[in-house]
Coordinates of C-alpha atoms in Angstrom, one line a residue:
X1 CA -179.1 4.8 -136.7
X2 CA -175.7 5.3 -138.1
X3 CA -173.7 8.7 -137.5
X4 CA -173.9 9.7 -141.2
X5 CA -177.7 9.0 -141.3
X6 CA -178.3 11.1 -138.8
X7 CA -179.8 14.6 -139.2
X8 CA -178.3 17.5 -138.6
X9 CA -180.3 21.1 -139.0
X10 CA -178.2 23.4 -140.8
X11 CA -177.9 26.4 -138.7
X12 CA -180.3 29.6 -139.2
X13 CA -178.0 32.0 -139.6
X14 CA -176.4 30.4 -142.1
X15 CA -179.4 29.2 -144.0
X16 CA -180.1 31.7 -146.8
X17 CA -183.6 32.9 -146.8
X18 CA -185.5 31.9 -149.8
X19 CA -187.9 34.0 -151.1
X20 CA -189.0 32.1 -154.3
X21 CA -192.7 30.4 -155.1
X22 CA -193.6 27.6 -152.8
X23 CA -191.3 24.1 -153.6
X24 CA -192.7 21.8 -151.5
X25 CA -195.3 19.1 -152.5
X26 CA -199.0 20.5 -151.7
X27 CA -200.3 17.1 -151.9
X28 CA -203.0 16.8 -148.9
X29 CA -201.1 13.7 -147.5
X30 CA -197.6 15.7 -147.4
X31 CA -199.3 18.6 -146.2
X32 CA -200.8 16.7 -143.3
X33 CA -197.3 15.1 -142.9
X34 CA -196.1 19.0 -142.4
X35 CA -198.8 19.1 -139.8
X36 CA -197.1 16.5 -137.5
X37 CA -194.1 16.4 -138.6
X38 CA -192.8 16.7 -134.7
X39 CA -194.9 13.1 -134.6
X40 CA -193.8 11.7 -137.7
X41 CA -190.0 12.6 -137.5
X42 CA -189.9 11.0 -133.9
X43 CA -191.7 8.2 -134.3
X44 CA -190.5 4.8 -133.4
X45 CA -192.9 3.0 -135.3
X46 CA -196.9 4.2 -137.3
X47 CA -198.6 3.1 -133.7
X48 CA -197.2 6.2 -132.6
X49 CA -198.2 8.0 -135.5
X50 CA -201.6 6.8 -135.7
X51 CA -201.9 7.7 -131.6
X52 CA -200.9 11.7 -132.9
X53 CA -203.6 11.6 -135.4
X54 CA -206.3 10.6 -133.1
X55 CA -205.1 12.9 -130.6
X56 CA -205.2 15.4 -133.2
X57 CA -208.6 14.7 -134.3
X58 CA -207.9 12.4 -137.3
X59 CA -211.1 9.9 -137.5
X60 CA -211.3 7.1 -139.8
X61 CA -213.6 8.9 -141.7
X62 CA -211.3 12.2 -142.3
X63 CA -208.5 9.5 -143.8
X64 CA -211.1 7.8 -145.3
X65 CA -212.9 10.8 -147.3
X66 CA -209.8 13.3 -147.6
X67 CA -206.8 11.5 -147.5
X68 CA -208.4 8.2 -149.4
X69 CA -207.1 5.4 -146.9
X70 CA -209.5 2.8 -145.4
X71 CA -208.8 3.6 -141.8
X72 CA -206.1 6.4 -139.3
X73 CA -203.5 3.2 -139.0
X74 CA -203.6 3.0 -142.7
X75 CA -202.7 6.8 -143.1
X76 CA -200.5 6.5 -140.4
X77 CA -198.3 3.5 -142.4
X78 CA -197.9 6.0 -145.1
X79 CA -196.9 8.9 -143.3
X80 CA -194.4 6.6 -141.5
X81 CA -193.0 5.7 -144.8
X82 CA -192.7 8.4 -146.4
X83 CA -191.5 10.9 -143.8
X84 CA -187.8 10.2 -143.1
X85 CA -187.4 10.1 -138.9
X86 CA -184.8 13.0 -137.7
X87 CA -184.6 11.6 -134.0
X88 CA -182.8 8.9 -132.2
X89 CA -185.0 6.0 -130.7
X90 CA -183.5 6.9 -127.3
X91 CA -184.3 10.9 -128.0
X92 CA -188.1 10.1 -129.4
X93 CA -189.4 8.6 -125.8
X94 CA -189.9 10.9 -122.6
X95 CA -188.3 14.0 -123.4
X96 CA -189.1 17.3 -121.9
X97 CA -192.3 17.8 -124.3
X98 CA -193.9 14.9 -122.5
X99 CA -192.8 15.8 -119.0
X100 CA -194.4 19.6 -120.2
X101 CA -197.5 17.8 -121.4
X102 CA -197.9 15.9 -118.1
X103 CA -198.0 19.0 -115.8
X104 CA -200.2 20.3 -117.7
X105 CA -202.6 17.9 -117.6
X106 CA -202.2 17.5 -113.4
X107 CA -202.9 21.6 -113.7
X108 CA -206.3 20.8 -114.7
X109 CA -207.9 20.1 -112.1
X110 CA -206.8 23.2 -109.7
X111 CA -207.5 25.5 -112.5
X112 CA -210.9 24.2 -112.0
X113 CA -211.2 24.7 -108.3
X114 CA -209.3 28.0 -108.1
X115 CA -212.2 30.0 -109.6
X116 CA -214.1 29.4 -106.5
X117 CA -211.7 31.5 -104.2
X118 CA -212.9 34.5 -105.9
X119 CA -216.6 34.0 -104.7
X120 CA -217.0 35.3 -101.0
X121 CA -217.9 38.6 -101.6
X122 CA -220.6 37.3 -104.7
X123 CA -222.1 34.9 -101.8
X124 CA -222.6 37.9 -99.8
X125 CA -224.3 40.0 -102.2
X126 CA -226.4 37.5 -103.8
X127 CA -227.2 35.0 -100.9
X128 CA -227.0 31.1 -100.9
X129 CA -230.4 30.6 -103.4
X130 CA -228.9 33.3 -106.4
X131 CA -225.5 31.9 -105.8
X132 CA -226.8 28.3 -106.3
X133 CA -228.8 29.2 -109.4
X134 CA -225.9 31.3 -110.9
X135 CA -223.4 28.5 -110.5
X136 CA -225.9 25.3 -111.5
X137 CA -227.4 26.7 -114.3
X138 CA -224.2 28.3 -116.0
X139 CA -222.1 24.5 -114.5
X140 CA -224.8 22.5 -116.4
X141 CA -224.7 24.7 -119.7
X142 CA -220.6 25.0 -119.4
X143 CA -220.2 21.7 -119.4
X144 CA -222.4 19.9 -121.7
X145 CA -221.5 23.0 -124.0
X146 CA -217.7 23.2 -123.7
X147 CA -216.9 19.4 -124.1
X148 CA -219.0 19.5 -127.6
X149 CA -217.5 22.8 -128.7
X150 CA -213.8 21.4 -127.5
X151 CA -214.1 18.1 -129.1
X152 CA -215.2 20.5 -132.5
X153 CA -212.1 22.7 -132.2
X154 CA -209.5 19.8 -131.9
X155 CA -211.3 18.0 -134.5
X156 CA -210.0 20.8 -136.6
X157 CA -206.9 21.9 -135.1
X158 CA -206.0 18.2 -136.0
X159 CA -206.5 18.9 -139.3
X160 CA -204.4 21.5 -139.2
X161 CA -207.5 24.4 -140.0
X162 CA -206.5 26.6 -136.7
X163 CA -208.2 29.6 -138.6
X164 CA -211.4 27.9 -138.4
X165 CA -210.9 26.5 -135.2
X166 CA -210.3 29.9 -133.6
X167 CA -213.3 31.4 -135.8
X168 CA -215.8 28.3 -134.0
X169 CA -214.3 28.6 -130.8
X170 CA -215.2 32.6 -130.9
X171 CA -219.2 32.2 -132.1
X172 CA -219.6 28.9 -130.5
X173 CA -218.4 30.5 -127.3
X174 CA -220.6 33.9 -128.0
X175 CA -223.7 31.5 -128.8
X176 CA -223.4 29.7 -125.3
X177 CA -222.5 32.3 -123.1
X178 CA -225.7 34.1 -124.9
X179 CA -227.7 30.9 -124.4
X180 CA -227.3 31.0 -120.6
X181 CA -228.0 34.7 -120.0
X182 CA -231.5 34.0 -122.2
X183 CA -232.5 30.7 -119.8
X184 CA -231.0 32.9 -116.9
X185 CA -233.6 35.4 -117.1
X186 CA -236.7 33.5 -116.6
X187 CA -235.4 31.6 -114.2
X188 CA -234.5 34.6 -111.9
X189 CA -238.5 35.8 -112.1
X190 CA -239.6 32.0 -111.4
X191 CA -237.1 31.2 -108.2
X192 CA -237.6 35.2 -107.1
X193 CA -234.0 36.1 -107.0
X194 CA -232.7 39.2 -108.2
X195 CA -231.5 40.0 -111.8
X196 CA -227.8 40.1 -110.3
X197 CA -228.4 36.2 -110.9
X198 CA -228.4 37.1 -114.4
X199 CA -225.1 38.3 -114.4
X200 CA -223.3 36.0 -112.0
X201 CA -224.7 33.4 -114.7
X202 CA -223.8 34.3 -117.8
X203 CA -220.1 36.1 -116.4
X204 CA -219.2 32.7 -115.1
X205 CA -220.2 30.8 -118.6
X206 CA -218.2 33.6 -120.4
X207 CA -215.3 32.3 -117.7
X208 CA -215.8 28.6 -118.9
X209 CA -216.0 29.1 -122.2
X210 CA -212.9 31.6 -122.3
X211 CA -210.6 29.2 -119.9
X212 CA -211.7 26.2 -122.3
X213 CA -210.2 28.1 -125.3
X214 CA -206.7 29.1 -123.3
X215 CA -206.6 25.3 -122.2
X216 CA -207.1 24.4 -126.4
X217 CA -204.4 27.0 -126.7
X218 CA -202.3 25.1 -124.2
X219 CA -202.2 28.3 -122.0
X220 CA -202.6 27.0 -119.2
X221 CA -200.4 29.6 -117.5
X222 CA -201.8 32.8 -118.9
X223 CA -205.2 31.6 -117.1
X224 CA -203.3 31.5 -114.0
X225 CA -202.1 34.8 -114.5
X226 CA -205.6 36.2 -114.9
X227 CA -207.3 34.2 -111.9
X228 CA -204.7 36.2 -109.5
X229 CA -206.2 39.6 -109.0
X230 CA -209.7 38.0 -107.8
X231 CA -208.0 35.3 -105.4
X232 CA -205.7 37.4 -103.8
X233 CA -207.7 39.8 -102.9
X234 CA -211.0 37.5 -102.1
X235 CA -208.3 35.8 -100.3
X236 CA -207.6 38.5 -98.0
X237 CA -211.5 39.6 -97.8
X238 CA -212.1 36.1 -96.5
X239 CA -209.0 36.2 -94.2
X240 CA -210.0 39.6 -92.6
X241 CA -213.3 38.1 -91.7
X242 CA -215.4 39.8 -94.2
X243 CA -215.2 43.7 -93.6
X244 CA -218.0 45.7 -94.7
X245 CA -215.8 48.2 -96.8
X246 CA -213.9 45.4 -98.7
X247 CA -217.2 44.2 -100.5
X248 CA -216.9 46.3 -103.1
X249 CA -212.9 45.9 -103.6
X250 CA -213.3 42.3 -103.7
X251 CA -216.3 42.3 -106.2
X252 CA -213.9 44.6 -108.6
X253 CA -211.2 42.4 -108.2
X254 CA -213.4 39.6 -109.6
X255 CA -214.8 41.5 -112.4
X256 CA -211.4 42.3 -113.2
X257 CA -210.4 38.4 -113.2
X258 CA -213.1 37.9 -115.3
X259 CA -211.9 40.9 -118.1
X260 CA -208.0 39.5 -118.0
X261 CA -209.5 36.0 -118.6
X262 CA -211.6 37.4 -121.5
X263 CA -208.6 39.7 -123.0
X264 CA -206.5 37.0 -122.9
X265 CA -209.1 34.4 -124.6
X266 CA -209.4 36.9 -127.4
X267 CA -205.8 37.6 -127.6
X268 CA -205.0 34.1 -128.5
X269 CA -207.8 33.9 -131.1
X270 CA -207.2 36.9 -132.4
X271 CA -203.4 35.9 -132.7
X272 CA -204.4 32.6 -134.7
X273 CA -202.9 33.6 -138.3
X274 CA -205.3 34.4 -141.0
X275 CA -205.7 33.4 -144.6
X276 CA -207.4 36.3 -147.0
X277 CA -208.6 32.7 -149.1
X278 CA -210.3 31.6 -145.9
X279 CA -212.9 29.0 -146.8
X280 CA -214.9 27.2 -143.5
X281 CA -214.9 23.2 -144.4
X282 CA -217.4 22.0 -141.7
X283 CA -220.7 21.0 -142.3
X284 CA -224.2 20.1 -140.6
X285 CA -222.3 16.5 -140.9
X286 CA -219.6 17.3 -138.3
X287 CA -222.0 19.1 -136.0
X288 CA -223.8 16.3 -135.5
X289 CA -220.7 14.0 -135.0
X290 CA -220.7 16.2 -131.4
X291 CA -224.1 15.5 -130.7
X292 CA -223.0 12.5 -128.3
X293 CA -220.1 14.6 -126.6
X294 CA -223.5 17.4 -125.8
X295 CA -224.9 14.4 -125.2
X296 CA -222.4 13.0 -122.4
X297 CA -221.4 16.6 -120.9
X298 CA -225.3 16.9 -120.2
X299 CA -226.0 14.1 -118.3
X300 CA -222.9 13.7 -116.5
X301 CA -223.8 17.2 -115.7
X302 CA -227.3 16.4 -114.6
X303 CA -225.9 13.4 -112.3
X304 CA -223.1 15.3 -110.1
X305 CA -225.3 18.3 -110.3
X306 CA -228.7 16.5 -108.9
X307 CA -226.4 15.0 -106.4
X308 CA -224.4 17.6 -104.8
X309 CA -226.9 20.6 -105.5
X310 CA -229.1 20.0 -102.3
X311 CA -226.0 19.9 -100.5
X312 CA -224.3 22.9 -101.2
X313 CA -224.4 25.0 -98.4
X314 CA -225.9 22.2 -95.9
X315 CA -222.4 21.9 -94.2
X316 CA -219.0 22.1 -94.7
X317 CA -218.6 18.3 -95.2
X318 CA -221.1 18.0 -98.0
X319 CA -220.5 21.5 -99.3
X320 CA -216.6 20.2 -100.4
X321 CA -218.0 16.4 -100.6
X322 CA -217.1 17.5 -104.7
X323 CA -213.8 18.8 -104.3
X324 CA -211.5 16.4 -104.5
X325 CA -213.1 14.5 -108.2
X326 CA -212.4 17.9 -109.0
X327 CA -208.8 18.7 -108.0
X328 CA -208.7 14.9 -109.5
X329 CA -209.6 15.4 -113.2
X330 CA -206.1 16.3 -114.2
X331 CA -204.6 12.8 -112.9
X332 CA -207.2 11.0 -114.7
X333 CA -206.9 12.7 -117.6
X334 CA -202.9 11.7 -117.5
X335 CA -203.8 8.2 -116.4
X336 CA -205.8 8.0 -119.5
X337 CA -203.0 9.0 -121.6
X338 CA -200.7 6.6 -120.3
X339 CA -202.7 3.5 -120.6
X340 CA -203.2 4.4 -124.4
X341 CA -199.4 4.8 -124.4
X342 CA -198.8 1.5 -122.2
X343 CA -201.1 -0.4 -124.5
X344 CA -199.4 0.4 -127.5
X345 CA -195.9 -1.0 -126.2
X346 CA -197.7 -4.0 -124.7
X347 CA -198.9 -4.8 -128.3
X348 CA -195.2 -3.9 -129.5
X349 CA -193.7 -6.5 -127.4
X350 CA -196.1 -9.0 -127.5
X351 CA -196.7 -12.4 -129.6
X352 CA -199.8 -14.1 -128.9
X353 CA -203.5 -13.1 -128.0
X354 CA -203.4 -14.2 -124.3
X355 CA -199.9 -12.0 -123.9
X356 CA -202.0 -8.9 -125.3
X357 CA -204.8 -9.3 -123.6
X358 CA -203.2 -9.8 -119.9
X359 CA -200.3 -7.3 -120.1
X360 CA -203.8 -4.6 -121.4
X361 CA -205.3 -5.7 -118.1
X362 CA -202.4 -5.0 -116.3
X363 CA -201.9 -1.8 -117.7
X364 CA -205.5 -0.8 -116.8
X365 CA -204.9 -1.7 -113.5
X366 CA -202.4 -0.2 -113.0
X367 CA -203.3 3.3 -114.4
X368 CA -207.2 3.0 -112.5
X369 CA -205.3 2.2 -109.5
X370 CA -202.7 5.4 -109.8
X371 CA -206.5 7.5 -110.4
X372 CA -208.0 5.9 -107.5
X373 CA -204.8 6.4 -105.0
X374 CA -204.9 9.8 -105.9
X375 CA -208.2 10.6 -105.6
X376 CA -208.4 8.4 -102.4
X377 CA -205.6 10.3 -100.7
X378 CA -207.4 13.9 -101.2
X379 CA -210.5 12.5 -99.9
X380 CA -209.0 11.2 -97.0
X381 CA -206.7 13.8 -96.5
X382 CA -210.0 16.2 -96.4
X383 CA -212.2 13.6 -94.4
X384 CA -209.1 13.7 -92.0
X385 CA -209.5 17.5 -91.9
X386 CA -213.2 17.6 -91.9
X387 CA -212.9 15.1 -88.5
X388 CA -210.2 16.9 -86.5
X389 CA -212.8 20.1 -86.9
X390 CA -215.5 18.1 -85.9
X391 CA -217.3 18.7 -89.8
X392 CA -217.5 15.3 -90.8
X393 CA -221.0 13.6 -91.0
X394 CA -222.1 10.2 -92.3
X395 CA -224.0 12.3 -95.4
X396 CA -220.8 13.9 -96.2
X397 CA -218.6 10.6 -95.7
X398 CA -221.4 9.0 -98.2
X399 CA -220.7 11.4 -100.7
X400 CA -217.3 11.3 -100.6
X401 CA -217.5 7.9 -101.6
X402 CA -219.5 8.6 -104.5
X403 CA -217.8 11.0 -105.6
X404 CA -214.5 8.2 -105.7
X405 CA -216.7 6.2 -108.0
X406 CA -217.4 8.8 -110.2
X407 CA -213.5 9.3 -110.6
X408 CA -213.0 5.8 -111.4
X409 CA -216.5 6.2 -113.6
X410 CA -214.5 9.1 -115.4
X411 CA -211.5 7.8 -116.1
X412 CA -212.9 4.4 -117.9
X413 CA -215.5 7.0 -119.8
X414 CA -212.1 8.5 -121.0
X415 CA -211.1 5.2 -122.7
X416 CA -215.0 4.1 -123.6
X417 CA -215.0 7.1 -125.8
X418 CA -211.7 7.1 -127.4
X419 CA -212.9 3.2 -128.5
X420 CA -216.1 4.2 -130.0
X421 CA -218.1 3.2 -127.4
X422 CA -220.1 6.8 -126.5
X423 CA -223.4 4.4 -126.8
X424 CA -222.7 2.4 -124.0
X425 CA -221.1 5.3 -122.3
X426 CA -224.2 7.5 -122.8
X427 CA -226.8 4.3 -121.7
X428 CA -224.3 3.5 -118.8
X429 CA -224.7 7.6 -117.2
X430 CA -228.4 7.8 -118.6
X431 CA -228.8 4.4 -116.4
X432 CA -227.6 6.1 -113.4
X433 CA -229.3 9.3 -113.5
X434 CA -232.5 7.6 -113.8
X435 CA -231.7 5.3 -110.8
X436 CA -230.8 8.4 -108.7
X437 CA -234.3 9.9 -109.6
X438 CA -235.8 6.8 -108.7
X439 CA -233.7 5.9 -105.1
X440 CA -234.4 9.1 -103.9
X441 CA -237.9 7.8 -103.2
X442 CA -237.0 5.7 -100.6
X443 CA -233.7 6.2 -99.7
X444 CA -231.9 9.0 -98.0
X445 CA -230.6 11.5 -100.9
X446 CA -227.2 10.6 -100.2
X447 CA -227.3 6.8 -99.7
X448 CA -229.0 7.2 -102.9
X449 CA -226.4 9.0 -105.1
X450 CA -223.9 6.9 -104.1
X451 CA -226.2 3.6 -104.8
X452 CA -226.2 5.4 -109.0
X453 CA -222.3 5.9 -108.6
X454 CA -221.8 2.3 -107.9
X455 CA -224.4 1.0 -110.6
X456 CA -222.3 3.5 -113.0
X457 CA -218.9 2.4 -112.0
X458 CA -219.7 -1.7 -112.4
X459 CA -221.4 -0.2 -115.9
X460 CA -218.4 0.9 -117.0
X461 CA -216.0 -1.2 -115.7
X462 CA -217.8 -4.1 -117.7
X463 CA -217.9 -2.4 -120.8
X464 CA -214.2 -1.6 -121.2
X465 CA -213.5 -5.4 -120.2
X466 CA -216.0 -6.4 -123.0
X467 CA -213.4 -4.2 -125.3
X468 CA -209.8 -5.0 -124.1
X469 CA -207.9 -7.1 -126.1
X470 CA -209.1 -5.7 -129.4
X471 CA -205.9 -5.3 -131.5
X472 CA -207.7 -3.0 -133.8
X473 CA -207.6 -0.5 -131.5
X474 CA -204.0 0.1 -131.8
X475 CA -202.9 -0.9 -135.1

């Protein structure tokens, strides 16, 4: 780009303010174009424009039925067109909003875990059996619920309707946490553990669904901030070997985790601006497009959670046998990114079919491999551990195992689904649930699970292969 093309922002303070009726096109396409402009004006080419609308939520059925193109690469040409591009080639790649967007991804997966460091004094007073039921039935719920109602919410922050997205998130997240406190209560009376069940239950779905909304938000940091009080000071419960008088200090100091969580949840919804011409746009139609994301969160769900449940507090091998996939999700979840990224300059750079085709293989190699490594090193890092104390069984090394195929399992699931392929994803889990109830007839429960992991992984693994090379999917 030559110097006099380039674009220079005239300064604020000496940009009059104009308070005149609204001069820019209102045109649905130029408002979308408004949307991502930060996309749009730093684009190198429409691939990258077409891989911000899909991350925003854009289907080809949104360009098709409100913006009136045939398919997102289509609507993504004509945004490329028309938007003029404000940023150097050199400025557009891997600039600090990437490197942001990265560690918050790799921030996932402790967010996930750190919760759990503000449990000892809830152990205590419930005992293992109302721990276990609190934590399973409001894990199962949270998860199936929270990936449909997240998936909702960026579908419409992507079409720039935030006000709506903030109203769902609220009575989507109301509905579920109300959900599990309604299933909570029988189950207390059948399993004969006390009411406080009830509670632990339904405070740690209103946790899930509230963290979910601050990680939408991209406030990562604030959630932090809230989890502090109740690790700390569980922290130093657990530390000063569990003193009688600290019970209660440590179960306020959780409750109060939870209520900063919540404040803060609201407080970003509550910030969202609001329109007094506020008119909701989805329908029974776009519920049902996150039927399969219910779909998938409950039986991937129902397969960790029939795997590790017996386990939980059978030792400490098999207790933390989960941890590391956990810690984990955040590198997959990067590692996903990039080989959508990778692909796209693969297919930039490339001439022929065969070119495609192997440099996409080597890019999912290479990005499955970085998941694996890391999830490989914290399971042998904690296997290491688990030895030197004398902890480590062959049950818990058996787990471990399949818990490493679950990452990899994960990660292609990641790709499956942005392709359009939730069928196979959803008959590859189903598969492997089924197997697990079926192995753990004659096999040991362990050998078992990790038998389904396997079966799950090859599943997977055959269906992306089945997929790569289709140019389609990066036009």
């Amino acid at each position: 780009m030559s110097q006099s093309s380039e674009y220079h922002p005239i300064p604020l303070s000496a940009a009059p303010a104009y308070t005149g009726p609204e001069r820019r096109s209102q045109g649905v396409l130029h408002q979308l174009a408004r949307q991502f402009d930060a996309a749009c004006t730093g684009a190198v080419d429409s691939l990258q424009v077409a891989a911000a609308l899909e991350s925003g939520g854009i289907t080809d059925r949104i360009a098709r039925d409100e913006y009136g193109f045939p398919d997102v690469f289509s609507l993504a040409e004509e945004l490329y067109r028309i938007v003029p591009r404000r940023l150097k080639i050199g400025e557009a790649r891997c600039g600090p909003g990437d490197r942001w967007r990265t560690l918050r991804e790799l921030v996932h997966g402790p967010l996930f875990v750190l919760p759990a460091l503000t449990y000892p004094a809830i152990s205590l007073t419930l005992g293992d059996q109302g721990l276990r039921m609190g934590l399973v039935l409001s894990t199962a719920v949270g998860w199936a619920w929270g990936l449909a109602v997240s998936w909702l919410a960026y579908r419409l922050i992507g079409r720039g309707l935030r006000e709506e997205a903030a109203r769902l998130l609220s009575r989507l997240s109301l509905l579920g946490v109300l959900a599990v406190a309604l299933l909570a209560l029988p189950l207390t009376h059948l399993l004969g553990v006390g009411t406080q069940t009830v509670l632990l239950a339904t405070g740690q779905m209103a946790y899930q669904m509230a963290a979910s909304v601050l990680l939408i938000y991209g406030l990562e940091a604030w959630l932090l901030a809230g989890l502090l009080p109740g690790m700390l000071v569980n922290g130093w419960y657990l530390l000063a070997g569990l003193p009688a008088g600290g019970r209660d200090l440590a179960l306020g100091a959780t409750l109060g985790t939870l209520g900063l969580v919540l404040v803060v949840a609201a407080y970003a919804l509550a910030k969202t601006p609001r329109s007094s011409t506020y008119q909701p746009t989805f329908g029974l139609r776009d519920f049902r497009a996150a039927l399969p994301f219910l779909l998938y969160g409950s039986l991937s769900a129902a397969l960790v959670l029939s795997g590790t449940t017996r386990f939980m507090f059978s030792g400490l091998d098999r207790s933390l046998s989960l941890l590391p996939l956990v810690l984990c999700m955040g590198v997959l979840e990067w590692q996903a990114r990039r080989f959508r990224e990778r692909s796209v300059e693969v297919l930039r750079r490339t001439r022929r079919m065969a070119e495609f085709v192997l440099g996409e293989r080597r890019v999912l190699l290479g990005t499955m491999g970085a998941s694996f490594l890391a999830m490989a090193l914290v399971s042998g890092g904690m296997a290491w551990g688990l030895e030197r104390m004398g902890q480590l069984t062959p049950e818990g090394l058996t787990l471990l195992a399949a818990h490493l195929n679950l990452s990899g399992a994960f990660f292609i699931n990641f790709l499956l689904l942005a392709r359009g392929r939730t069928a196979w994803v959803l008959l590859s889990v189903g598969s492997a649930l089924l197997l697990y109830g079926s192995l753990v007839w004659f096999f040991p429960p362990a050998l078992g699970y990790l038998l389904s992991t396997t079966l799950l992984l090859g599943a997977v693994v055959w269906g992306l292969f089945a997929s790569l090379g289709e140019v389609a999917q990066y036009r």
